[in-house]
Coordinates of C-alpha atoms in Angstrom, one line a residue:
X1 CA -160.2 -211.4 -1.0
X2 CA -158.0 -212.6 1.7
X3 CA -155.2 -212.8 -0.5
X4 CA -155.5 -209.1 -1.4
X5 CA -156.2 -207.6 1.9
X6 CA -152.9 -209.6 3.2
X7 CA -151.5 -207.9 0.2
X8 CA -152.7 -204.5 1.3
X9 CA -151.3 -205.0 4.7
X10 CA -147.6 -206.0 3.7
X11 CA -147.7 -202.1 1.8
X12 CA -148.8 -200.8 4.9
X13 CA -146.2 -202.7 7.1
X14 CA -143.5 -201.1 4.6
X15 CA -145.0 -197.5 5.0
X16 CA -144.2 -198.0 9.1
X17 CA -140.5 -198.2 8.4
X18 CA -140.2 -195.1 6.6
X19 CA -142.4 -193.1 8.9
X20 CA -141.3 -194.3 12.6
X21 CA -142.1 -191.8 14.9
X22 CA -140.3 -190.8 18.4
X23 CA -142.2 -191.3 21.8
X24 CA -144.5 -188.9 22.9
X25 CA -144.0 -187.8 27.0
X26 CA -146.5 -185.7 29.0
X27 CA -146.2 -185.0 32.6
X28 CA -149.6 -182.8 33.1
X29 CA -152.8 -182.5 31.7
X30 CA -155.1 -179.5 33.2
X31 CA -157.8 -177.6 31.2
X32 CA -159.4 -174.5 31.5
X33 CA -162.1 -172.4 29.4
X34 CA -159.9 -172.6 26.7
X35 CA -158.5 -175.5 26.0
X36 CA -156.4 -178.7 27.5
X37 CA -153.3 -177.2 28.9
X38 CA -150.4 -180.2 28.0
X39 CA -147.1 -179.3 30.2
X40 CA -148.4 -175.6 30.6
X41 CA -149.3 -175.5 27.3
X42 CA -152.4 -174.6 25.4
X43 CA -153.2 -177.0 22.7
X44 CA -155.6 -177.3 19.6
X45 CA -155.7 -181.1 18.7
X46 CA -157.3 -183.1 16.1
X47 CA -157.8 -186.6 17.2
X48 CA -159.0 -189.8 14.8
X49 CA -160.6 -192.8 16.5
X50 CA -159.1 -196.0 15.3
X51 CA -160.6 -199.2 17.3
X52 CA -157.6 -201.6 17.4
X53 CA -160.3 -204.9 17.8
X54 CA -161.4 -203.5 13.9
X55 CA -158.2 -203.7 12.7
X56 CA -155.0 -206.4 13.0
X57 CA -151.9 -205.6 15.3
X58 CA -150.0 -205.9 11.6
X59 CA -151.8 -202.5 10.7
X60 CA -151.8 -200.8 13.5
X61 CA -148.3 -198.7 13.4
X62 CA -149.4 -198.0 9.2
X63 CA -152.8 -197.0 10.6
X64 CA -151.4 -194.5 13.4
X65 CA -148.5 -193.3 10.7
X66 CA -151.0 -192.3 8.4
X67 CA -153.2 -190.7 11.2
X68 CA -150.0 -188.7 11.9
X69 CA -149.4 -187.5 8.6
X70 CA -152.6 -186.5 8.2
X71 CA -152.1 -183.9 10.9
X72 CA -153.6 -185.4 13.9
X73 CA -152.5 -185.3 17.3
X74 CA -154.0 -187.9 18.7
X75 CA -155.7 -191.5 18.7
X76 CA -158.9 -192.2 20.4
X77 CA -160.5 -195.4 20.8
X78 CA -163.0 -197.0 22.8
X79 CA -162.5 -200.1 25.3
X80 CA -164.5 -203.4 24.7
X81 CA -165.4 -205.1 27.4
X82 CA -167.4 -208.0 26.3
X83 CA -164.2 -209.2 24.1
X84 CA -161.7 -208.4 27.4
X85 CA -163.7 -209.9 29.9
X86 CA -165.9 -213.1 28.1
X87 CA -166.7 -214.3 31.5
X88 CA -166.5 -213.0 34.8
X89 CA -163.2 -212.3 36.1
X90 CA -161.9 -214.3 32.7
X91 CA -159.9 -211.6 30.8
X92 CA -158.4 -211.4 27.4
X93 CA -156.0 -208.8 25.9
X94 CA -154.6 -211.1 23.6
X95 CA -153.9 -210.6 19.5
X96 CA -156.2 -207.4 18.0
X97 CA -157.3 -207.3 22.1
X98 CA -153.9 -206.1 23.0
X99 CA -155.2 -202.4 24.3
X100 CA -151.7 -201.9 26.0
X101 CA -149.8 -203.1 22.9
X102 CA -152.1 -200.2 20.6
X103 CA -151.2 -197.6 23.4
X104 CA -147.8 -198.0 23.3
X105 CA -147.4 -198.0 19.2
X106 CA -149.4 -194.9 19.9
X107 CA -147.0 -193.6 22.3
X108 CA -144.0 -194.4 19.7
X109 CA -145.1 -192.2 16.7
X110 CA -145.5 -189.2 18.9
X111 CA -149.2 -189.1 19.2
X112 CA -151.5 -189.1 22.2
X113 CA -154.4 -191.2 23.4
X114 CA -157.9 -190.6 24.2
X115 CA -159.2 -193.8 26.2
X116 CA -163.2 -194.3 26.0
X117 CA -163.7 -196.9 28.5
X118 CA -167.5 -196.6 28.8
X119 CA -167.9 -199.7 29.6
X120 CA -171.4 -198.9 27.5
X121 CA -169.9 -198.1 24.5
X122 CA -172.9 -198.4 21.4
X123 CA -170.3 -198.1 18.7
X124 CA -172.6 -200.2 16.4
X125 CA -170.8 -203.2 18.4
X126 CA -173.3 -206.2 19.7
X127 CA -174.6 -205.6 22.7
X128 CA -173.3 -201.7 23.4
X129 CA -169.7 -203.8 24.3
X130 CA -171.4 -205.5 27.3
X131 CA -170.6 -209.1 27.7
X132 CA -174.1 -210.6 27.5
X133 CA -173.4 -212.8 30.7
X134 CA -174.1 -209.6 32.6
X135 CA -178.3 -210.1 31.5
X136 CA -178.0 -212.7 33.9
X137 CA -176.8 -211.0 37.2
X138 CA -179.6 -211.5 39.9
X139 CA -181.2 -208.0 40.4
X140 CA -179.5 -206.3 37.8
X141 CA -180.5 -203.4 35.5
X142 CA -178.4 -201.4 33.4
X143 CA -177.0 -198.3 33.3
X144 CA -179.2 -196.8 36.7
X145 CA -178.6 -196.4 40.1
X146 CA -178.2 -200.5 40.4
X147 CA -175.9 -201.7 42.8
X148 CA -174.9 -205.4 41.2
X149 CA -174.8 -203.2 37.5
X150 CA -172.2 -201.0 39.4
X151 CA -170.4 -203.2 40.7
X152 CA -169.2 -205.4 37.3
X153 CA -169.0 -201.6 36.0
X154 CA -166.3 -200.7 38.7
X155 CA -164.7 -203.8 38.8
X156 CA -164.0 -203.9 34.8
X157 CA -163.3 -199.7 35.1
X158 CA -161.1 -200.3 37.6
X159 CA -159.5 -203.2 35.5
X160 CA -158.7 -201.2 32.6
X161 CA -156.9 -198.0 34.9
X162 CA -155.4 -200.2 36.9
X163 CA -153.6 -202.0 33.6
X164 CA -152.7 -198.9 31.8
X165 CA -151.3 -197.3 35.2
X166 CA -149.2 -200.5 35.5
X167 CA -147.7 -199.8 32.2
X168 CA -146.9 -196.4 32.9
X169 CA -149.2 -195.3 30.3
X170 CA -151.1 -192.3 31.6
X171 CA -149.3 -188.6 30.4
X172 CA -149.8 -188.2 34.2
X173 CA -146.7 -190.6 34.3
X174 CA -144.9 -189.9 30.7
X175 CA -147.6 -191.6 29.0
X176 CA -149.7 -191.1 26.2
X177 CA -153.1 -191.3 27.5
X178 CA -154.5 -187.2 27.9
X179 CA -158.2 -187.9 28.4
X180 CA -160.1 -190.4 29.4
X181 CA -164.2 -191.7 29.4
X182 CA -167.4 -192.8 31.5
X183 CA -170.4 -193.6 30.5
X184 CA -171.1 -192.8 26.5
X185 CA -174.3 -190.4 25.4
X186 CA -176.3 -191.6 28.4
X187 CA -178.4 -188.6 27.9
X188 CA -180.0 -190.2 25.0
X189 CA -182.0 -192.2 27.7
X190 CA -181.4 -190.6 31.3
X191 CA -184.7 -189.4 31.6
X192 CA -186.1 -193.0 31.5
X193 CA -184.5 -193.9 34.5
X194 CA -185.6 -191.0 36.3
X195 CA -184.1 -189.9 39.8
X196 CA -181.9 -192.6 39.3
X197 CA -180.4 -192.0 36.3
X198 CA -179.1 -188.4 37.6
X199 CA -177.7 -190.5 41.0
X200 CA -176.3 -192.7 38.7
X201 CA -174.6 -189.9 36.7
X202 CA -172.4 -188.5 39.6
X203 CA -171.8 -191.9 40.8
X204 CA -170.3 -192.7 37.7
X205 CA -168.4 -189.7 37.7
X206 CA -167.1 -189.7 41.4
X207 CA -165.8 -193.0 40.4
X208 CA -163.8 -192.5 37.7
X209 CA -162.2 -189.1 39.1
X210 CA -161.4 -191.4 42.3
X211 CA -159.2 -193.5 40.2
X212 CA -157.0 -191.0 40.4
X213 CA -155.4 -191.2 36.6
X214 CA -154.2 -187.7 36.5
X215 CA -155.9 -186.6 33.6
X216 CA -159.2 -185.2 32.8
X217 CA -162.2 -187.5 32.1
X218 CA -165.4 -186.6 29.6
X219 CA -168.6 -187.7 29.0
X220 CA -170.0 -186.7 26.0
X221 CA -173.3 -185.8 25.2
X222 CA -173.9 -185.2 29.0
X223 CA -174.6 -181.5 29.4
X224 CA -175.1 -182.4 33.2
X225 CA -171.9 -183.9 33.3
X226 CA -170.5 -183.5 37.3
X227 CA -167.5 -181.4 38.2
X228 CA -164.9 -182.0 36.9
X229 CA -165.6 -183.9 34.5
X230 CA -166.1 -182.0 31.0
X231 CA -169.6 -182.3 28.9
X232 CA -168.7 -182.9 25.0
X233 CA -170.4 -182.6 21.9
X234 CA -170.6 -185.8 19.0
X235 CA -172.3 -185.0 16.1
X236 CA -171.9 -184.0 12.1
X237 CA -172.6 -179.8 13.5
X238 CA -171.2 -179.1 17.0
X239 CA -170.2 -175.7 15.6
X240 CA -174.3 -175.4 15.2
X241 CA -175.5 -177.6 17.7
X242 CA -173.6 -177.5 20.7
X243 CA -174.8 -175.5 23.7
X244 CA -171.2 -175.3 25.0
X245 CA -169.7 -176.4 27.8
X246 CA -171.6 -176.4 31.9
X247 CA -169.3 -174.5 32.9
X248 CA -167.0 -171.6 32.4
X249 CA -164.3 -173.0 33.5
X250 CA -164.5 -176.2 30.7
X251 CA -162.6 -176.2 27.1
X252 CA -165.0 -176.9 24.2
X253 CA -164.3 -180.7 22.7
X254 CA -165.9 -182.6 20.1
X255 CA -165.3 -186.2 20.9
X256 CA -167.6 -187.1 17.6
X257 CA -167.7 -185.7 14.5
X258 CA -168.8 -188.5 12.0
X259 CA -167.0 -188.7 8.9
X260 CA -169.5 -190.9 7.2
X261 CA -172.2 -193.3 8.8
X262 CA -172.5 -197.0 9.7
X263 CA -174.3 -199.2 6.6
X264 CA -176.6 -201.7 7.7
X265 CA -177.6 -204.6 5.5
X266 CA -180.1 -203.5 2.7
X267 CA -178.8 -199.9 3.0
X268 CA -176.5 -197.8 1.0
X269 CA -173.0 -195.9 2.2
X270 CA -173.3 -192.7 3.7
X271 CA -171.2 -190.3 1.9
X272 CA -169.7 -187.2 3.6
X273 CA -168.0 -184.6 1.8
X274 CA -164.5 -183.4 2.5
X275 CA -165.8 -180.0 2.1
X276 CA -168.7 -180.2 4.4
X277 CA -166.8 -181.8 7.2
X278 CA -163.6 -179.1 6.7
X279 CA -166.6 -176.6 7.1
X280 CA -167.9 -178.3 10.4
X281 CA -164.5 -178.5 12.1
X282 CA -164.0 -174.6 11.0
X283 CA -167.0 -173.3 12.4
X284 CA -166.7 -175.1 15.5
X285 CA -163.0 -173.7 16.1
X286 CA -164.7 -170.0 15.1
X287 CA -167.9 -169.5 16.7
X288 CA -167.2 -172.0 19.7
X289 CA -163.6 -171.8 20.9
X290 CA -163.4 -175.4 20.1
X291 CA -159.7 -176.7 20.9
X292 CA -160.7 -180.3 20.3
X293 CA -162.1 -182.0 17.1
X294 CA -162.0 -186.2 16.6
X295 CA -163.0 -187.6 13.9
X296 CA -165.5 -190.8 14.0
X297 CA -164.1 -192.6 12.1
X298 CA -160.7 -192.2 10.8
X299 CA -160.4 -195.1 9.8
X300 CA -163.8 -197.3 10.5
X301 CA -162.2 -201.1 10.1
X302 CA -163.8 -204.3 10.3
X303 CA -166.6 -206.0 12.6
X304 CA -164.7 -209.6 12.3
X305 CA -166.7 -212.0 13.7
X306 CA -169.8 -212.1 15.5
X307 CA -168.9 -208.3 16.6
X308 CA -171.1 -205.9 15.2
X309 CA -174.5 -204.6 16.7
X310 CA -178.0 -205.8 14.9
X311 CA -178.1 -205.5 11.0
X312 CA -174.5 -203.8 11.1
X313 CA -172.5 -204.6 8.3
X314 CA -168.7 -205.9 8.6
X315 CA -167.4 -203.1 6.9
X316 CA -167.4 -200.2 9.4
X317 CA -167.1 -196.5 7.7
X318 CA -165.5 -197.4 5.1
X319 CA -166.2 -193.8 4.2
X320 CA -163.5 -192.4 6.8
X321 CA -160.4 -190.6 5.7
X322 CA -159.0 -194.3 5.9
X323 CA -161.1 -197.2 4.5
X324 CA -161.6 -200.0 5.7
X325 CA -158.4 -201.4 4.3
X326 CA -156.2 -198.5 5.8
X327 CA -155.6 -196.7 1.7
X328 CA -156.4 -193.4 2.0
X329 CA -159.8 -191.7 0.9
X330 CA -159.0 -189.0 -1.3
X331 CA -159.9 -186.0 -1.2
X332 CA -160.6 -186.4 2.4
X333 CA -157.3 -187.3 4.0
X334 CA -155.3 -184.6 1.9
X335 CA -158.1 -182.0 2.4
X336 CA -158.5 -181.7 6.1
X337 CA -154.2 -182.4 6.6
X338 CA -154.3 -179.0 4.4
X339 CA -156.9 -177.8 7.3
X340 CA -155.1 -179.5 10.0
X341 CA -151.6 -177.2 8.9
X342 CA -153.4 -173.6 9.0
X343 CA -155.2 -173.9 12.5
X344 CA -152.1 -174.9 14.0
X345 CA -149.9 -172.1 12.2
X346 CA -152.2 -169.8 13.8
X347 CA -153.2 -171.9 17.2
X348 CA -151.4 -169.7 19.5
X349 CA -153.7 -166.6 18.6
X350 CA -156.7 -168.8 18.4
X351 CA -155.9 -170.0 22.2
X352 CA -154.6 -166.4 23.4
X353 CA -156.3 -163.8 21.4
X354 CA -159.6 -162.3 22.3
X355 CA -162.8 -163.5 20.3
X356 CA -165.4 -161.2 18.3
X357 CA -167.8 -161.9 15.6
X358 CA -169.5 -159.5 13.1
X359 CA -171.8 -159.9 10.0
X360 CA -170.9 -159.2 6.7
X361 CA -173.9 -159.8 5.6
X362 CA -177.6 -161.6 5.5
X363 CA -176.1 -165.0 5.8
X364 CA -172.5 -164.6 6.3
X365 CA -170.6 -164.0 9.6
X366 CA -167.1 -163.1 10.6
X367 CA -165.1 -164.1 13.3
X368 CA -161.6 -162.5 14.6
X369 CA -159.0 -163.8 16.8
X370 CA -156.6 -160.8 17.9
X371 CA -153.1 -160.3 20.5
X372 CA -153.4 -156.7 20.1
X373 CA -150.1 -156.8 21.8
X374 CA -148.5 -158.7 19.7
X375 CA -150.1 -157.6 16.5
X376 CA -151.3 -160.8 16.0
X377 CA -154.7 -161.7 14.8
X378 CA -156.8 -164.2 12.5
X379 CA -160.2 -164.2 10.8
X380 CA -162.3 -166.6 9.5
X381 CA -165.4 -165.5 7.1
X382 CA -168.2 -167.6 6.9
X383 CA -171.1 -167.9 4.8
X384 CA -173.8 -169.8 5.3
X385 CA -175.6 -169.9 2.0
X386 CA -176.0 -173.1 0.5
X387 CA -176.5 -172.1 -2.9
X388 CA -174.9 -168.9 -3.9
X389 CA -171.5 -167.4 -3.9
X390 CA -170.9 -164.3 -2.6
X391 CA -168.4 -161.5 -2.3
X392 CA -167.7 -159.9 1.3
X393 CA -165.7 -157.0 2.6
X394 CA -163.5 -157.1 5.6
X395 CA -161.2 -154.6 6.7
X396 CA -161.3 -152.6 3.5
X397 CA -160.5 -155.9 1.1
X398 CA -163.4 -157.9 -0.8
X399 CA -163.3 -161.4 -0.6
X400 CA -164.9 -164.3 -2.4
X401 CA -166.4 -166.8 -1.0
X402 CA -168.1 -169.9 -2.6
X403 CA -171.5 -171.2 -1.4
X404 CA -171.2 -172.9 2.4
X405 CA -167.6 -172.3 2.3
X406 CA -165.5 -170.6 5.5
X407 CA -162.0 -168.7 4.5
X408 CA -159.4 -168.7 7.2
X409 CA -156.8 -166.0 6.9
X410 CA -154.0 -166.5 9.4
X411 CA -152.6 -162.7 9.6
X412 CA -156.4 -161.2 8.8
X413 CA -155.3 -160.3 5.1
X414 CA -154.5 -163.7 2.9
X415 CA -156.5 -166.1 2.6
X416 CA -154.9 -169.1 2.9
X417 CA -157.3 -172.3 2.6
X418 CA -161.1 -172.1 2.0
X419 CA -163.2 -175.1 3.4
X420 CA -165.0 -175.4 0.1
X421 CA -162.0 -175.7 -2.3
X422 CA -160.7 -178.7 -2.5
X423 CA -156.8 -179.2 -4.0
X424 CA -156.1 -182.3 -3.0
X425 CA -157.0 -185.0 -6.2
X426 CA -159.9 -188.0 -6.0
X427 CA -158.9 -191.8 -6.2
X428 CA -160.9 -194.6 -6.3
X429 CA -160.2 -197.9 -4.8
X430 CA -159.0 -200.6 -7.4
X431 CA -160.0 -204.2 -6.6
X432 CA -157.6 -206.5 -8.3
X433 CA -158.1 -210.8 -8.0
X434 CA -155.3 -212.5 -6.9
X435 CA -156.1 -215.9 -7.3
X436 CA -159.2 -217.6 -9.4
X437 CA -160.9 -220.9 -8.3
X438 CA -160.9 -222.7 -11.5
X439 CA -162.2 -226.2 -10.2
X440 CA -165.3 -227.6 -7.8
X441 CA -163.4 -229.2 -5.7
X442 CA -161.9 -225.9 -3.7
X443 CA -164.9 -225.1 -2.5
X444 CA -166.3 -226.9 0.4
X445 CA -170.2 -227.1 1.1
X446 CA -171.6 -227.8 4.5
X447 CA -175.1 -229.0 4.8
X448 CA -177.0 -228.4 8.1
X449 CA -179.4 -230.8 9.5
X450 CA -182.9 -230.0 9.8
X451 CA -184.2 -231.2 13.6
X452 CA -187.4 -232.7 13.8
X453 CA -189.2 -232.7 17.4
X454 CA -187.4 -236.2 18.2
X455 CA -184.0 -234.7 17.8
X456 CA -184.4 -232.0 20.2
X457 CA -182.0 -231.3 23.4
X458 CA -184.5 -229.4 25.4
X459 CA -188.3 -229.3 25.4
X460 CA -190.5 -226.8 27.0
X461 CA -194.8 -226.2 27.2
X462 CA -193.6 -222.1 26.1
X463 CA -191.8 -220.9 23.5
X464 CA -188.4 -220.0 25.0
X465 CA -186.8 -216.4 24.0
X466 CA -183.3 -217.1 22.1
X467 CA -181.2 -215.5 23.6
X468 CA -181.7 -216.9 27.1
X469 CA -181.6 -219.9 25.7
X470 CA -178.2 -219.2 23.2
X471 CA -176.5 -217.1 26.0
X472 CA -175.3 -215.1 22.9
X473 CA -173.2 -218.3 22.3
X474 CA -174.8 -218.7 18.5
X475 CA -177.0 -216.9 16.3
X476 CA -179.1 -219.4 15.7
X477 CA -181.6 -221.6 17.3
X478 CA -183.7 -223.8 16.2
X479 CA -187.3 -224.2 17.5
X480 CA -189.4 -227.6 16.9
X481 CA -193.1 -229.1 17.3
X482 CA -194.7 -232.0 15.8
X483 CA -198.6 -232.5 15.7
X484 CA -201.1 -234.7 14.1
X485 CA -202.8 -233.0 11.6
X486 CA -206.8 -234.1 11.2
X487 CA -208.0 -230.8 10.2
X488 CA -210.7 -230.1 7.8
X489 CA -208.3 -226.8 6.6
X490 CA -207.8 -226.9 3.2
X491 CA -205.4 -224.2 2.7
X492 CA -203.2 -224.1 5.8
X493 CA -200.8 -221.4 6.7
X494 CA -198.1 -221.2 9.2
X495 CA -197.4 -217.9 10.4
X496 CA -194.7 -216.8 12.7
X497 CA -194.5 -213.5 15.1
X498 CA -190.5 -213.2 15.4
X499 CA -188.6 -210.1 17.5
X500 CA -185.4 -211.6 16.1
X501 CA -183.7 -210.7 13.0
X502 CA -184.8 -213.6 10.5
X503 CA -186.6 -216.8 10.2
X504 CA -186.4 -219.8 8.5
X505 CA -189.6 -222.4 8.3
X506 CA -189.2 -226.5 7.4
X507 CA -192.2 -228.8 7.2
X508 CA -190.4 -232.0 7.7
X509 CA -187.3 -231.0 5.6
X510 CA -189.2 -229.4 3.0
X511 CA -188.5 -225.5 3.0
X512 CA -191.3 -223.0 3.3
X513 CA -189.8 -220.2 3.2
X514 CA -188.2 -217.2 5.4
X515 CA -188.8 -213.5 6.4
X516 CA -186.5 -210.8 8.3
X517 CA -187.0 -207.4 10.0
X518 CA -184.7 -204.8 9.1
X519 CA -182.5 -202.3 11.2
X520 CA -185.4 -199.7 11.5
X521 CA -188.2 -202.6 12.2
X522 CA -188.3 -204.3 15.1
X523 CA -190.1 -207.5 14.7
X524 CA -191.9 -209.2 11.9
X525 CA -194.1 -211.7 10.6
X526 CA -193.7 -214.9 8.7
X527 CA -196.8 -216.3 6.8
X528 CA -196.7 -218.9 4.3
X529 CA -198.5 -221.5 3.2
X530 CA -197.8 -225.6 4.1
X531 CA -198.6 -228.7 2.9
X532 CA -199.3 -231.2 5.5
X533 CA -199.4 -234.8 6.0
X534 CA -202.1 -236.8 7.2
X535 CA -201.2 -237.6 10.4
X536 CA -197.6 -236.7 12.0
X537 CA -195.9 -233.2 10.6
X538 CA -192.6 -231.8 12.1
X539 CA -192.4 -228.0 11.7
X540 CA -189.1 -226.4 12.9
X541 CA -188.4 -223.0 12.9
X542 CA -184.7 -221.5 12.3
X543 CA -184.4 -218.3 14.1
X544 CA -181.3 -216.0 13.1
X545 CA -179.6 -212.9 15.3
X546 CA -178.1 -210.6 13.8
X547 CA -176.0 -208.8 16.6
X548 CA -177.6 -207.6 19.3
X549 CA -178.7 -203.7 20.2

């Protein structure tokens, strides 16, 4: 498998030659009700988040090429801090941790960044991207109105502004980097922490507009979100389910639309149609002014390592307009660049022209862009039944349109690209071997040793939780007793009450067997039945993490 994906990776190196792209230069990034205004401009964007850490620094310009000839505009990726700072004031930006190095090959095919700094990031990554020596800060709590937690938060905030304003790297200063991020969906558990949880809000807030980065910072999922930072939607539905942004003054952006789903172990892959995402994206541009649309994931990657949150596979959306490889997933890719090319031939009426919206019928909608002035104007039709196809009317021409489908037509007469069609052919990814191990001897075997009570480094009267005792260091951890047995008992049982992820049990060296919970349950139980030896037995217990929430 290595051989193949190195394989993979020298056709991608080869498809960055052919497709270099010129540097991209901003000077100012405003907003208003419509949209991000670039240089005085107005802009629709379509944006793809590719996390360098999930992919090699070999792929990255093949993986930002592609991106750009699938119509997007920009990259957006999130910032890890528990790989850049492993211990306090200990940083690494080293190999696939070079964040200034992915910026800049950004910057060089013409695109723009979107910089999700968090530093709470969830991203199925271990530990929400916190570096697990934070859990043992004296007084600290996370994510609340917690001085020590806002401290490190600042500190590593501050860190990552401070690095990419060094490089020059902000559109503010010629750069790439448009929009920025604090905090990720804290809404999802706000109300927890109570009055602190809102002070911590505009703290969080006030701080990152005080770095003074000269472009516009988001939260998403924060429909309290503190002026000026913008509220954004994630999501499969924002055209459906967003309530729009807190203020009037605020552009609609969709800093989540998830192209597939993250696969756990035990489940299957989360397939997303080309033709219900191209739907999504429409609807959101139509009923909700939207001027901003990234895809989660555009290309998913790998969790290498020890990187990915609890029962998260290594492959990461694999299902994403790039898999996991970086080849592209047809019909996705080639069906939303086709919907990528018709918003932007029409964006300037989109962003200029006055909004209306009309039915044409019991579950289909219309909605019109129009410069009256400049006799410029574009519809899109809508229907919303799932099952059945159905013919409209709109300005004295019938139009067909299949079940769940939008039509967009550009000049309000033709149209042009209908979410539900799809032109663009399917391919499959073909798996080929490169090299067969033919012989015993090229595989190697490695045998762990079983502890028995004797053997232990560190004894305690209490069980001791794992990870205080790992410090996130190693999954696994092995837990010992020894007893004499003079019971009368004559079917024993050992059971064990585990919150980890699975378990392992050894009478002496003899193995009893194992257990594990699962992504949706949280703990578990372990019951099987032992044979015991008059006298002295050694139990020991394996326990197993498998990334941490």
């Amino acid at each position: 498998m290595e051989n193949w994906v190195a394989l993979v990776i020298l056709l991608l190196g080869s498809l960055t030659l052919a497709m270099g792209g010129v540097g991209v230069e901003a000077e100012e990034v405003t907003y208003d009700g419509r949209s991000l205004i670039i240089d005085g401009q107005r802009k629709i964007l379509f944006s793809g988040s590719i996390h360098y850490p999930r992919s090699t620094p070999q792929m990255w310009p093949a993986l930002i090429a592609k991106a750009k000839e699938g119509g997007l505009d920009v990259i957006q990726t999130y910032v890890f801090w528990n790989l850049h700072e492993p211990q306090p004031g200990r940083y690494d930006f080293s190999s696939r941790y070079d964040l200034v190095r992915f910026i800049k090959e950004i910057q060089a095919q013409g695109l723009y960044a979107c910089l999700r700094i968090g530093p709470y990031i969830e991203s199925e990554w271990t530990y929400g991207g916190f570096p697990f020596w934070l859990h043992d800060v004296p007084g600290i709590v996370y994510r609340t109105d917690n001085e020590p937690f806002k401290i490190y938060m600042q500190n590593f905030t501050t860190k990552i502004v401070s690095m990419m304003q060094s490089e020059g790297l902000y559109a503010s200063q010629g750069g790439p980097i448009i929009l920025s991020q604090i905090e990720n969906e804290y809404q999802n558990v706000q109300k927890s922490f109570g009055e602190e949880g809102s002070r911590y809000v505009e703290w969080a807030a006030a701080m990152a507009v005080g770095l003074k980065t000269g472009v516009p910072w988001v939260m998403c999922k924060q429909t309290d979100a503190p002026d000026p930072v913008i509220n954004t939607c994630n999501g499969m539905r924002c055209g459906e389910t967003f309530t729009g942004p807190n203020s009037p003054n605020k552009p609609a952006l969709w800093t989540e639309n998830w192209t597939s789903f993250y696969q756990v172990y035990g489940g299957e892959p989360y397939i997303r149609s080309a033709e219900d995402i191209a739907f999504h994206v429409t609807l959101f541009i139509a009923r909700k002014n939207g001027s901003y649309v990234n895809y989660y994931m555009y290309h998913g990657g790998t969790n290498f390592g020890r990187t990915s949150s609890a029962y998260v596979i290594t492959s990461y959306y694999d299902q994403a307009p790039l898999d996991e490889y970086g080849l592209l997933r047809q019909p996705k890719w080639g069906h939303l660049k086709e919907l990528h090319a018709v918003i932007k031939s029409c964006s300037t009426t989109l962003l200029q022209g006055k909004q209306s919206n009309f039915s044409l019928g019991e579950l289909q909608d219309g909605y019109v862009f129009e410069e009256e002035e400049e006799g410029k104007c574009v519809a899109f039709l809508v229907n919303n039944d799932h099952v059945n196809k159905c013919t409209v009317q709109f300005r004295n021409r019938s139009y067909e349109l299949p079940p769940k489908s939008i039509s967009i037509l550009p000049d309000c007469q033709n149209a042009t690209f209908n979410t539900a069609t799809v032109n663009t052919k399917s391919n499959r990814r073909i798996i080929s071997p490169l090299q067969t191990f033919s012989s015993a001897d090229k595989w190697e075997q490695f045998q762990d040793v079983i502890p028995n009570f004797d053997q232990t480094s560190l004894v305690s009267n209490s069980l001791l939780e794992h990870m205080n005792v790992t410090k996130d260091k190693s999954d696994y951890l092995w837990y010992t007793l020894r007893f004499e047995h003079n019971l009368s008992c004559s079917e024993p049982m050992l059971q064990v009450q585990s919150a980890a992820h699975v378990t392992h049990a050894f009478a002496d060296v003899t193995y009893l067997g194992g257990a594990h919970g699962s992504h949706d349950v949280k703990s578990f139980t372990l019951q099987v039945p032992v044979t015991l030896n008059e006298g002295t037995n050694n139990i020991s217990i394996l326990s197993v993490m498998v990334g941490l929430r």
